[in-house]
C-alpha angles and dihedrals in degrees: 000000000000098000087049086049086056096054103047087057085037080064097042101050092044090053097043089049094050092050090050099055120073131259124011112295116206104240131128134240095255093048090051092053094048094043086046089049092052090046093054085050097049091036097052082050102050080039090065097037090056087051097246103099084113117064133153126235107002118350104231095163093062095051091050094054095039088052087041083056096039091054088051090054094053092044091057089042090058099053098035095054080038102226123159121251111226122221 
């Protein structure tokens, strides 16, 4: 349950990154999900070093920063793949 879990957020954060960041980025639905996945995984653990991994309610502090990483991920992926964004 936990792998499916992962990807699920995986999928959200992708996709909330994605939504976050201007213009359109040429990037597919797999590599998202993946880039979301390694952002949750990043995020969750910069979110404990930080000393905010326990929240109670929602954590909000731990999704921003996993969307902000995840951002940053699709941001590298782009330049380093070297596609073109489209306006």
């Amino acid at each position: 349950m936990e792998i499916i879990g992962l990807i699920i957020a995986g999928a959200i954060i992708g996709a909330l990154a994605r939504l976050f960041m201007p213009g359109r980025q040429p990037v597919g639905v797999l590599i998202t999900i993946i880039l979301g996945i390694v952002g949750v995984l990043i995020g969750y653990w910069l979110a404990g070093l930080l000393g905010v991994e326990a929240t109670s309610g929602i954590d909000w502090i731990r999704w921003i920063i996993s969307i902000v990483v995840a951002a940053v991920l699709i941001g590298v992926y782009i330049a380093m793949t070297g596609r073109r964004r489209t306006v």
